[in-house]
Amino acid sequence: MYDILYHMNTVKIYQLNSLSHTHYQRLRAAQQEAALVWNRCMELHQDARLQHEPWPQRDALQKATKGCFALHSQSIQMVTHTFLANIDTTRQLRKTHPQMKMRYPYKEKQFYPVSWPAQAVCKESGRVLLPMGRGRDALVLPLNLPENSRSVTLVWNHGYELHVSVEVPQADHPPGEVNATVDLGEIHLASVTTNTSQALIVTGRGIRSLKRQRTKALRTITKKQSRCTKHSRRWKKLQHAKNQQARRAERRIRDQRHQATRKVINFCIEQHVGTLFIGNPHGVRNQNNGRHHNQRMSLWEYGRDIDYLTHKSKQAHIECFTGSERGTSSQCPVCGHKHKPKNRQWTCKACGFSGHRDLVGSINMHKLTFSEQVNFPRSFTYLRAGIARKSSRRADTPQCRLSESGLQPHVADVVSSETGYRSDDAEKPASL
Ligand SMILES: [Zn+2]
């Protein structure tokens, strides 16, 4: 018998800071070229669709784009593949969810991420060579990629980043057979309970304050920007500052989110969890709760929490699924009496039961999904994401200065590759 080693892919993000002007322009040109490939595919597809001819498939698109663009041949192919995948998804969505009125690609893109498959990337000690096609110089980036790295993608996200897909080992058996449920929240990022009555609460207050800080910082700059002529030198400087602020905030929020979800999964491994249910709070955001609360709610990215948890549990070989959590937080886990809680503590008006509000939601999910009654945990562990810092005032000052000097790769974090949560603005550089 052989030991089968399981592997899965995650993405490592390398910031490309302090690029020289020519370097920057080359990356920009590459993304513009990739956008041209996309636009060509779109035109071909649109023509075929409007004339009721068979839609161009893989071979036709590859033939039509081959050798016409200043990119490596496999980078061009990767654009056509994503285009076809996009068409496929749209067609399925139009069938299954006609109310969404999904449109086939129709917008001309100006920029598009450029990808290189694993075999095209040339790793040397201390630098990476990304080929740009025959007769053109390769892009050279001073990064030290790990041994197990695979394909790479050049992405704009308020600045250039290189997203490197990395192979990581996966646990070959589940940690146990315990069932667990997660209740996602805005103040308490995750509340986990197991059917052995163990509980964990990870707070999300850090993320909330980072978001508020970001909003305030961006507002200050926008105010200054509104007083100068658009595209003037000062305006550009302020725009740059804005990008930097947004980037920094995003990086730190992402880091905290990873740490928080990591804590949840570590707890699950410790408690021998084999199956994990994540309650999807979809629907909570649609209520109107007033200006301040609405803003907080719209900034609550529970989709990412679900993504990260799913990805991390896959790595730990824990079976993971999601479902609606409707009504779980407003029911008494002891007598079933229903009422809406007002603050963090849940007190039953009928039987006098009292417990932490988020744990109540999590406990009730056991009944809903595994149909088993679980005793309310006597105590719970309370964790915050990240390391506790001594001074709260200094805690919000940028701590990434060191890694930002020079082109030293700053490994921002690991994000899920399959879930692909990347937002649209990752595709295009802001027009400066
Ligand atoms: Zn009760």
Short mmCIF file of C-alpha atoms and ligand atoms in Angstrom, two decimals:
data_model
loop_
_atom_site.label_atom_id
_atom_site.label_comp_id
_atom_site.label_asym_id
_atom_site.label_seq_id
_atom_site.Cartn_x
_atom_site.Cartn_y
_atom_site.Cartn_z
CA MET A 1 0.00 0.00 0.00
CA TYR A 2 1.22 3.45 -0.87
CA ASP A 3 0.51 6.50 1.18
CA ILE A 4 -1.46 8.76 -1.09
CA LEU A 5 -0.43 12.35 -0.66
CA TYR A 6 -3.23 14.76 -1.36
CA HIS A 7 -2.50 18.18 -2.73
CA MET A 8 -4.52 21.29 -3.34
CA ASN A 9 -3.78 24.75 -4.63
CA THR A 10 -3.79 28.00 -2.76
CA VAL A 11 -2.72 31.42 -3.96
CA LYS A 12 0.18 33.43 -2.58
CA ILE A 13 0.11 37.14 -3.29
CA TYR A 14 3.31 39.06 -3.94
CA GLN A 15 3.14 42.84 -3.94
CA LEU A 16 5.07 44.46 -6.76
CA ASN A 17 6.07 47.69 -5.08
CA SER A 18 8.57 50.30 -6.23
CA LEU A 19 8.63 49.23 -9.86
CA SER A 20 10.68 51.37 -12.21
CA HIS A 21 8.77 53.48 -14.71
CA THR A 22 9.66 51.28 -17.70
CA HIS A 23 8.82 48.15 -15.75
CA TYR A 24 5.46 49.58 -14.75
CA GLN A 25 4.70 50.55 -18.32
CA ARG A 26 5.53 47.05 -19.54
CA LEU A 27 3.18 45.43 -17.06
CA ARG A 28 0.51 47.91 -18.06
CA ALA A 29 1.06 47.21 -21.75
CA ALA A 30 0.86 43.46 -21.12
CA GLN A 31 -2.49 43.86 -19.41
CA GLN A 32 -3.74 46.05 -22.25
CA GLU A 33 -2.64 43.41 -24.73
CA ALA A 34 -4.51 40.72 -22.78
CA ALA A 35 -7.59 42.93 -22.92
CA LEU A 36 -7.25 43.02 -26.72
CA VAL A 37 -7.28 39.22 -26.78
CA TRP A 38 -10.44 39.25 -24.70
CA ASN A 39 -12.05 41.82 -26.97
CA ARG A 40 -11.23 39.75 -30.05
CA CYS A 41 -12.84 36.66 -28.48
CA MET A 42 -15.85 38.76 -27.55
CA GLU A 43 -16.29 40.08 -31.11
CA LEU A 44 -16.02 36.62 -32.63
CA HIS A 45 -18.52 35.24 -30.18
CA GLN A 46 -20.91 38.14 -30.60
CA ASP A 47 -20.85 37.89 -34.41
CA ALA A 48 -21.56 34.17 -34.32
CA ARG A 49 -24.35 34.63 -31.82
CA LEU A 50 -26.08 37.43 -33.70
CA GLN A 51 -25.84 35.58 -37.00
CA HIS A 52 -27.12 32.33 -35.47
CA GLU A 53 -24.00 30.47 -36.46
CA PRO A 54 -22.31 27.86 -34.29
CA TRP A 55 -20.42 29.59 -31.50
CA PRO A 56 -16.62 29.54 -31.79
CA GLN A 57 -15.13 26.85 -29.59
CA ARG A 58 -11.70 26.37 -28.15
CA ASP A 59 -9.91 25.56 -31.38
CA ALA A 60 -11.50 28.36 -33.38
CA LEU A 61 -10.68 30.98 -30.73
CA GLN A 62 -7.12 29.74 -30.34
CA LYS A 63 -6.61 29.84 -34.08
CA ALA A 64 -8.06 33.34 -34.36
CA THR A 65 -5.88 34.75 -31.59
CA LYS A 66 -2.67 32.85 -32.27
CA GLY A 67 0.35 35.02 -32.96
CA CYS A 68 -1.58 38.29 -33.25
CA PHE A 69 -0.71 39.71 -29.85
CA ALA A 70 2.43 40.72 -28.02
CA LEU A 71 2.08 38.03 -25.38
CA HIS A 72 3.36 34.53 -24.74
CA SER A 73 1.27 32.02 -26.70
CA GLN A 74 0.11 30.26 -23.55
CA SER A 75 -0.89 33.53 -21.91
CA ILE A 76 -3.13 34.16 -24.92
CA GLN A 77 -4.58 30.67 -24.63
CA MET A 78 -5.36 31.22 -20.99
CA VAL A 79 -7.41 34.30 -21.85
CA THR A 80 -9.41 32.33 -24.40
CA HIS A 81 -9.99 29.56 -21.85
CA THR A 82 -11.31 31.97 -19.24
CA PHE A 83 -13.49 33.53 -21.91
CA LEU A 84 -15.03 30.17 -22.78
CA ALA A 85 -15.52 29.35 -19.11
CA ASN A 86 -17.29 32.69 -18.77
CA ILE A 87 -19.58 31.86 -21.70
CA ASP A 88 -20.37 28.48 -20.16
CA THR A 89 -21.28 29.96 -16.78
CA THR A 90 -23.42 32.64 -18.39
CA ARG A 91 -25.32 30.08 -20.45
CA GLN A 92 -26.01 27.97 -17.39
CA LEU A 93 -27.09 30.94 -15.32
CA ARG A 94 -29.44 32.11 -18.07
CA LYS A 95 -31.06 28.69 -17.97
CA THR A 96 -31.27 28.23 -14.22
CA HIS A 97 -31.74 31.84 -13.08
CA PRO A 98 -33.49 33.72 -15.92
CA GLN A 99 -34.46 36.50 -13.50
CA MET A 100 -30.78 37.47 -13.21
CA LYS A 101 -30.79 38.47 -16.90
CA MET A 102 -27.12 37.61 -17.29
CA ARG A 103 -25.56 39.02 -20.44
CA TYR A 104 -22.87 37.40 -22.50
CA PRO A 105 -19.63 39.45 -22.46
CA TYR A 106 -20.32 42.68 -24.29
CA LYS A 107 -18.08 45.34 -22.74
CA GLU A 108 -14.76 46.27 -24.28
CA LYS A 109 -12.06 45.74 -21.72
CA GLN A 110 -9.08 48.04 -21.39
CA PHE A 111 -7.05 45.84 -19.07
CA TYR A 112 -7.09 42.17 -18.29
CA PRO A 113 -4.97 40.02 -15.93
CA VAL A 114 -2.16 38.17 -17.68
CA SER A 115 -1.49 34.57 -16.70
CA TRP A 116 1.38 32.23 -17.32
CA PRO A 117 0.96 28.46 -16.85
CA ALA A 118 3.45 26.59 -14.67
CA GLN A 119 5.55 25.36 -17.58
CA ALA A 120 6.02 28.87 -18.99
CA VAL A 121 7.30 30.38 -15.74
CA CYS A 122 11.06 30.28 -15.41
CA LYS A 123 12.25 30.37 -11.81
CA GLU A 124 15.82 31.35 -11.04
CA SER A 125 17.33 32.10 -7.68
CA GLY A 126 16.09 35.52 -6.71
CA ARG A 127 14.13 36.26 -9.87
CA VAL A 128 11.33 35.07 -12.11
CA LEU A 129 11.28 35.25 -15.89
CA LEU A 130 7.88 35.64 -17.46
CA PRO A 131 8.12 35.12 -21.24
CA MET A 132 6.33 37.59 -23.47
CA GLY A 133 6.45 35.61 -26.70
CA ARG A 134 9.04 34.91 -29.36
CA GLY A 135 11.30 37.83 -30.20
CA ARG A 136 10.36 39.87 -27.15
CA ASP A 137 12.24 40.27 -23.89
CA ALA A 138 10.83 38.37 -20.93
CA LEU A 139 9.49 40.26 -17.94
CA VAL A 140 11.93 39.92 -15.08
CA LEU A 141 10.62 40.27 -11.53
CA PRO A 142 12.95 40.13 -8.51
CA LEU A 143 10.93 37.54 -6.60
CA ASN A 144 11.97 34.31 -4.99
CA LEU A 145 9.13 31.94 -5.77
CA PRO A 146 8.84 28.75 -3.71
CA GLU A 147 9.68 25.33 -5.16
CA ASN A 148 6.07 24.17 -5.25
CA SER A 149 4.70 27.20 -7.08
CA ARG A 150 2.61 26.66 -10.20
CA SER A 151 0.99 29.16 -12.56
CA VAL A 152 1.19 32.91 -11.97
CA THR A 153 -1.15 35.81 -12.77
CA LEU A 154 -0.42 39.50 -12.99
CA VAL A 155 -3.24 41.36 -11.30
CA TRP A 156 -3.98 45.02 -10.65
CA ASN A 157 -5.40 45.65 -7.23
CA HIS A 158 -4.73 49.32 -6.39
CA GLY A 159 -1.20 48.46 -7.56
CA TYR A 160 0.39 45.48 -9.27
CA GLU A 161 0.41 42.09 -7.62
CA LEU A 162 1.62 38.70 -8.72
CA HIS A 163 -0.77 35.92 -7.71
CA VAL A 164 1.16 32.69 -7.52
CA SER A 165 -0.67 29.41 -7.26
CA VAL A 166 1.09 27.12 -4.79
CA GLU A 167 0.59 23.43 -4.16
CA VAL A 168 0.03 22.58 -0.50
CA PRO A 169 -0.43 19.21 1.17
CA GLN A 170 -3.90 18.16 2.25
CA ALA A 171 -4.77 16.01 5.26
CA ASP A 172 -5.56 12.47 4.11
CA HIS A 173 -8.26 11.70 6.67
CA PRO A 174 -10.77 13.77 8.66
CA PRO A 175 -9.79 14.70 12.24
CA GLY A 176 -12.80 12.85 13.71
CA GLU A 177 -16.54 12.38 13.51
CA VAL A 178 -17.85 15.25 15.58
CA ASN A 179 -20.41 17.60 14.01
CA ALA A 180 -19.92 21.34 14.30
CA THR A 181 -21.85 24.42 13.20
CA VAL A 182 -20.64 27.95 12.56
CA ASP A 183 -22.74 31.06 12.99
CA LEU A 184 -21.21 34.00 11.13
CA GLY A 185 -21.68 37.42 12.57
CA GLU A 186 -20.50 40.92 12.08
CA ILE A 187 -19.32 41.61 15.61
CA HIS A 188 -18.42 38.03 16.36
CA LEU A 189 -16.99 36.80 13.11
CA ALA A 190 -17.64 33.17 13.90
CA SER A 191 -19.31 31.26 16.73
CA VAL A 192 -18.64 27.56 16.60
CA THR A 193 -20.31 24.81 18.63
CA THR A 194 -19.82 21.07 18.42
CA ASN A 195 -22.29 18.33 19.33
CA THR A 196 -19.97 17.54 22.24
CA SER A 197 -20.97 20.95 23.69
CA GLN A 198 -17.66 22.68 23.07
CA ALA A 199 -17.79 26.29 21.91
CA LEU A 200 -15.55 28.97 20.42
CA ILE A 201 -16.23 32.59 19.59
CA VAL A 202 -13.86 34.58 17.38
CA THR A 203 -14.49 38.29 17.48
CA GLY A 204 -14.47 40.44 14.34
CA ARG A 205 -14.24 43.82 16.01
CA GLY A 206 -10.73 44.34 14.67
CA ILE A 207 -11.94 44.05 11.09
CA ARG A 208 -14.81 46.38 11.80
CA SER A 209 -12.55 49.09 13.15
CA LEU A 210 -10.13 48.71 10.24
CA LYS A 211 -13.00 49.25 7.83
CA ARG A 212 -14.21 52.31 9.63
CA GLN A 213 -10.69 53.69 9.67
CA ARG A 214 -10.38 53.09 5.94
CA THR A 215 -13.62 54.91 5.21
CA LYS A 216 -12.47 57.90 7.25
CA ALA A 217 -9.01 58.02 5.67
CA LEU A 218 -10.39 57.82 2.15
CA ARG A 219 -12.91 60.52 2.88
CA THR A 220 -10.20 62.93 3.99
CA ILE A 221 -8.27 62.41 0.77
CA THR A 222 -11.35 62.64 -1.41
CA LYS A 223 -12.20 65.96 0.20
CA LYS A 224 -8.76 67.31 -0.65
CA GLN A 225 -9.03 65.92 -4.14
CA SER A 226 -12.33 67.67 -4.75
CA ARG A 227 -10.52 71.01 -4.46
CA CYS A 228 -8.06 70.40 -7.30
CA THR A 229 -8.39 70.04 -11.05
CA LYS A 230 -8.98 66.51 -12.18
CA HIS A 231 -5.82 64.75 -13.46
CA SER A 232 -3.59 67.60 -12.23
CA ARG A 233 -0.31 66.77 -10.57
CA ARG A 234 -1.69 67.21 -7.08
CA TRP A 235 -4.78 65.21 -7.96
CA LYS A 236 -2.58 62.34 -9.13
CA LYS A 237 -0.56 62.44 -5.94
CA LEU A 238 -3.72 62.25 -3.88
CA GLN A 239 -5.04 59.44 -6.05
CA HIS A 240 -1.83 57.54 -5.39
CA ALA A 241 -2.24 58.10 -1.66
CA LYS A 242 -5.79 56.85 -1.89
CA ASN A 243 -4.70 53.68 -3.67
CA GLN A 244 -2.08 53.10 -1.03
CA GLN A 245 -4.52 53.53 1.82
CA ALA A 246 -7.03 51.21 0.23
CA ARG A 247 -4.37 48.61 -0.41
CA ARG A 248 -3.02 48.74 3.09
CA ALA A 249 -6.47 48.43 4.63
CA GLU A 250 -7.38 45.54 2.37
CA ARG A 251 -4.18 43.72 3.20
CA ARG A 252 -4.72 44.05 6.91
CA ILE A 253 -8.37 43.08 6.76
CA ARG A 254 -7.51 40.04 4.67
CA ASP A 255 -4.84 39.05 7.13
CA GLN A 256 -7.21 39.33 10.08
CA ARG A 257 -9.86 37.35 8.26
CA HIS A 258 -7.41 34.57 7.53
CA GLN A 259 -6.26 34.48 11.13
CA ALA A 260 -9.82 34.37 12.40
CA THR A 261 -10.91 31.56 10.09
CA ARG A 262 -7.68 29.70 10.81
CA LYS A 263 -8.60 29.78 14.50
CA VAL A 264 -11.99 28.29 13.73
CA ILE A 265 -10.47 25.43 11.75
CA ASN A 266 -7.77 24.79 14.35
CA PHE A 267 -10.50 24.53 16.97
CA CYS A 268 -12.34 22.05 14.74
CA ILE A 269 -9.22 19.92 14.32
CA GLU A 270 -8.65 19.95 18.07
CA GLN A 271 -12.23 18.88 18.71
CA HIS A 272 -12.05 16.06 16.10
CA VAL A 273 -14.67 17.59 13.86
CA GLY A 274 -15.52 15.64 10.71
CA THR A 275 -18.46 17.65 9.38
CA LEU A 276 -18.84 21.40 9.51
CA PHE A 277 -21.99 23.34 8.74
CA ILE A 278 -21.75 27.05 7.96
CA GLY A 279 -24.94 29.04 8.34
CA ASN A 280 -25.40 31.44 5.44
CA PRO A 281 -26.77 34.74 6.73
CA HIS A 282 -28.11 35.67 3.29
CA GLY A 283 -31.20 37.78 3.72
CA VAL A 284 -30.07 39.60 6.85
CA ARG A 285 -28.57 42.33 4.72
CA ASN A 286 -31.76 43.13 2.87
CA GLN A 287 -33.54 44.64 5.85
CA ASN A 288 -33.47 48.35 6.33
CA ASN A 289 -32.01 49.12 9.73
CA GLY A 290 -31.07 52.77 9.45
CA ARG A 291 -28.14 54.62 7.94
CA HIS A 292 -25.35 53.58 10.31
CA HIS A 293 -26.29 49.96 10.69
CA ASN A 294 -26.93 49.62 6.96
CA GLN A 295 -23.40 50.79 6.19
CA ARG A 296 -21.92 48.30 8.63
CA MET A 297 -24.03 45.55 7.14
CA SER A 298 -23.04 46.38 3.57
CA LEU A 299 -19.39 46.20 4.60
CA TRP A 300 -19.87 42.79 6.17
CA GLU A 301 -18.26 40.32 3.77
CA TYR A 302 -19.62 37.02 5.01
CA GLY A 303 -19.13 35.49 1.55
CA ARG A 304 -15.40 35.71 2.11
CA ASP A 305 -15.71 34.15 5.55
CA ILE A 306 -17.55 31.25 3.96
CA ASP A 307 -14.93 30.98 1.19
CA TYR A 308 -12.02 30.98 3.57
CA LEU A 309 -13.65 28.50 5.93
CA THR A 310 -14.56 26.16 3.08
CA HIS A 311 -11.04 26.28 1.68
CA LYS A 312 -9.33 25.76 5.01
CA SER A 313 -11.61 22.93 6.03
CA LYS A 314 -10.94 21.24 2.71
CA GLN A 315 -7.27 21.37 3.51
CA ALA A 316 -7.94 19.78 6.90
CA HIS A 317 -10.15 17.14 5.23
CA ILE A 318 -13.26 18.30 7.07
CA GLU A 319 -16.49 17.95 5.12
CA CYS A 320 -18.03 21.37 4.87
CA PHE A 321 -21.39 22.62 3.60
CA THR A 322 -23.55 25.71 3.87
CA GLY A 323 -27.23 26.40 4.14
CA SER A 324 -29.74 28.95 5.33
CA GLU A 325 -29.65 29.87 8.98
CA ARG A 326 -33.09 31.48 8.94
CA GLY A 327 -34.62 31.84 12.37
CA THR A 328 -31.86 30.09 14.29
CA SER A 329 -30.88 33.10 16.32
CA SER A 330 -34.39 33.93 17.52
CA GLN A 331 -35.35 30.63 19.11
CA CYS A 332 -34.69 29.37 22.61
CA PRO A 333 -32.45 26.28 22.47
CA VAL A 334 -34.18 24.83 25.54
CA CYS A 335 -37.92 25.36 25.14
CA GLY A 336 -38.23 26.64 21.56
CA HIS A 337 -39.80 29.95 22.51
CA LYS A 338 -39.26 32.58 19.79
CA HIS A 339 -38.25 36.17 20.26
CA LYS A 340 -35.73 38.62 18.81
CA PRO A 341 -32.72 39.24 21.03
CA LYS A 342 -31.78 42.85 21.74
CA ASN A 343 -28.20 42.62 22.94
CA ARG A 344 -25.37 40.10 23.18
CA GLN A 345 -27.01 38.09 25.96
CA TRP A 346 -29.97 35.91 25.00
CA THR A 347 -32.52 35.56 27.76
CA CYS A 348 -35.64 33.47 27.31
CA LYS A 349 -38.85 35.07 28.49
CA ALA A 350 -40.60 31.73 28.82
CA CYS A 351 -38.18 29.44 30.65
CA GLY A 352 -35.52 31.80 31.93
CA PHE A 353 -32.67 30.30 29.94
CA SER A 354 -29.76 32.66 29.41
CA GLY A 355 -26.72 32.34 27.16
CA HIS A 356 -24.53 34.08 24.59
CA ARG A 357 -26.59 35.23 21.62
CA ASP A 358 -24.32 33.94 18.85
CA LEU A 359 -23.91 30.56 20.50
CA VAL A 360 -27.71 30.25 20.60
CA GLY A 361 -27.78 30.62 16.81
CA SER A 362 -25.01 28.09 16.37
CA ILE A 363 -26.60 25.54 18.74
CA ASN A 364 -29.95 25.78 16.96
CA MET A 365 -28.27 24.94 13.65
CA HIS A 366 -27.50 21.46 15.00
CA LYS A 367 -31.23 20.82 15.26
CA LEU A 368 -31.80 22.22 11.76
CA THR A 369 -29.07 20.35 9.88
CA PHE A 370 -28.06 17.28 11.87
CA SER A 371 -31.44 16.94 13.66
CA GLU A 372 -29.90 16.43 17.02
CA GLN A 373 -30.46 18.29 20.26
CA VAL A 374 -27.21 19.60 21.68
CA ASN A 375 -26.77 20.81 25.24
CA PHE A 376 -25.87 24.44 25.53
CA PRO A 377 -22.12 24.71 26.24
CA ARG A 378 -21.25 25.66 29.81
CA SER A 379 -18.29 27.80 28.78
CA PHE A 380 -16.67 29.00 25.60
CA THR A 381 -13.28 30.17 24.38
CA TYR A 382 -13.16 33.75 23.21
CA LEU A 383 -10.47 34.68 20.70
CA ARG A 384 -9.61 37.74 18.71
CA ALA A 385 -7.98 37.58 15.31
CA GLY A 386 -4.32 38.49 15.30
CA ILE A 387 -1.87 39.00 18.11
CA ALA A 388 -2.98 41.12 21.01
CA ARG A 389 -0.98 44.34 20.87
CA LYS A 390 0.03 46.29 23.90
CA SER A 391 -0.93 49.78 22.91
CA SER A 392 -4.31 50.26 21.33
CA ARG A 393 -3.42 53.66 19.93
CA ARG A 394 -0.39 52.42 18.09
CA ALA A 395 -2.17 49.31 16.95
CA ASP A 396 -3.59 51.04 13.92
CA THR A 397 -0.37 52.57 12.64
CA PRO A 398 0.96 50.92 9.52
CA GLN A 399 3.23 48.06 10.44
CA CYS A 400 4.13 47.06 6.93
CA ARG A 401 6.74 49.79 6.36
CA LEU A 402 9.61 47.35 6.60
CA SER A 403 8.32 45.02 3.98
CA GLU A 404 7.43 47.87 1.68
CA SER A 405 10.94 49.14 1.29
CA GLY A 406 12.58 47.75 -1.78
CA LEU A 407 11.12 44.99 -3.86
CA GLN A 408 11.39 42.45 -1.08
CA PRO A 409 8.41 40.16 -1.70
CA HIS A 410 5.78 40.80 0.89
CA VAL A 411 3.73 37.66 1.10
CA ALA A 412 0.42 39.21 1.87
CA ASP A 413 -1.51 36.08 2.46
CA VAL A 414 -2.94 32.94 1.08
CA VAL A 415 -6.31 33.08 -0.56
CA SER A 416 -8.45 30.40 -1.97
CA SER A 417 -7.83 29.72 -5.62
CA GLU A 418 -10.96 27.87 -6.63
CA THR A 419 -13.37 30.26 -5.01
CA GLY A 420 -11.86 33.15 -6.93
CA TYR A 421 -13.42 35.94 -4.92
CA ARG A 422 -11.32 38.57 -6.67
CA SER A 423 -13.40 41.59 -7.34
CA ASP A 424 -13.78 43.19 -10.71
CA ASP A 425 -11.51 46.09 -9.97
CA ALA A 426 -8.64 43.65 -9.71
CA GLU A 427 -8.61 43.62 -13.47
CA LYS A 428 -7.90 47.16 -14.39
CA PRO A 429 -5.46 49.80 -13.29
CA ALA A 430 -7.12 52.97 -12.10
CA SER A 431 -6.84 55.59 -14.79
CA LEU A 432 -4.25 57.98 -13.53
ZN ZN B 1 -36.81 29.02 26.75
#
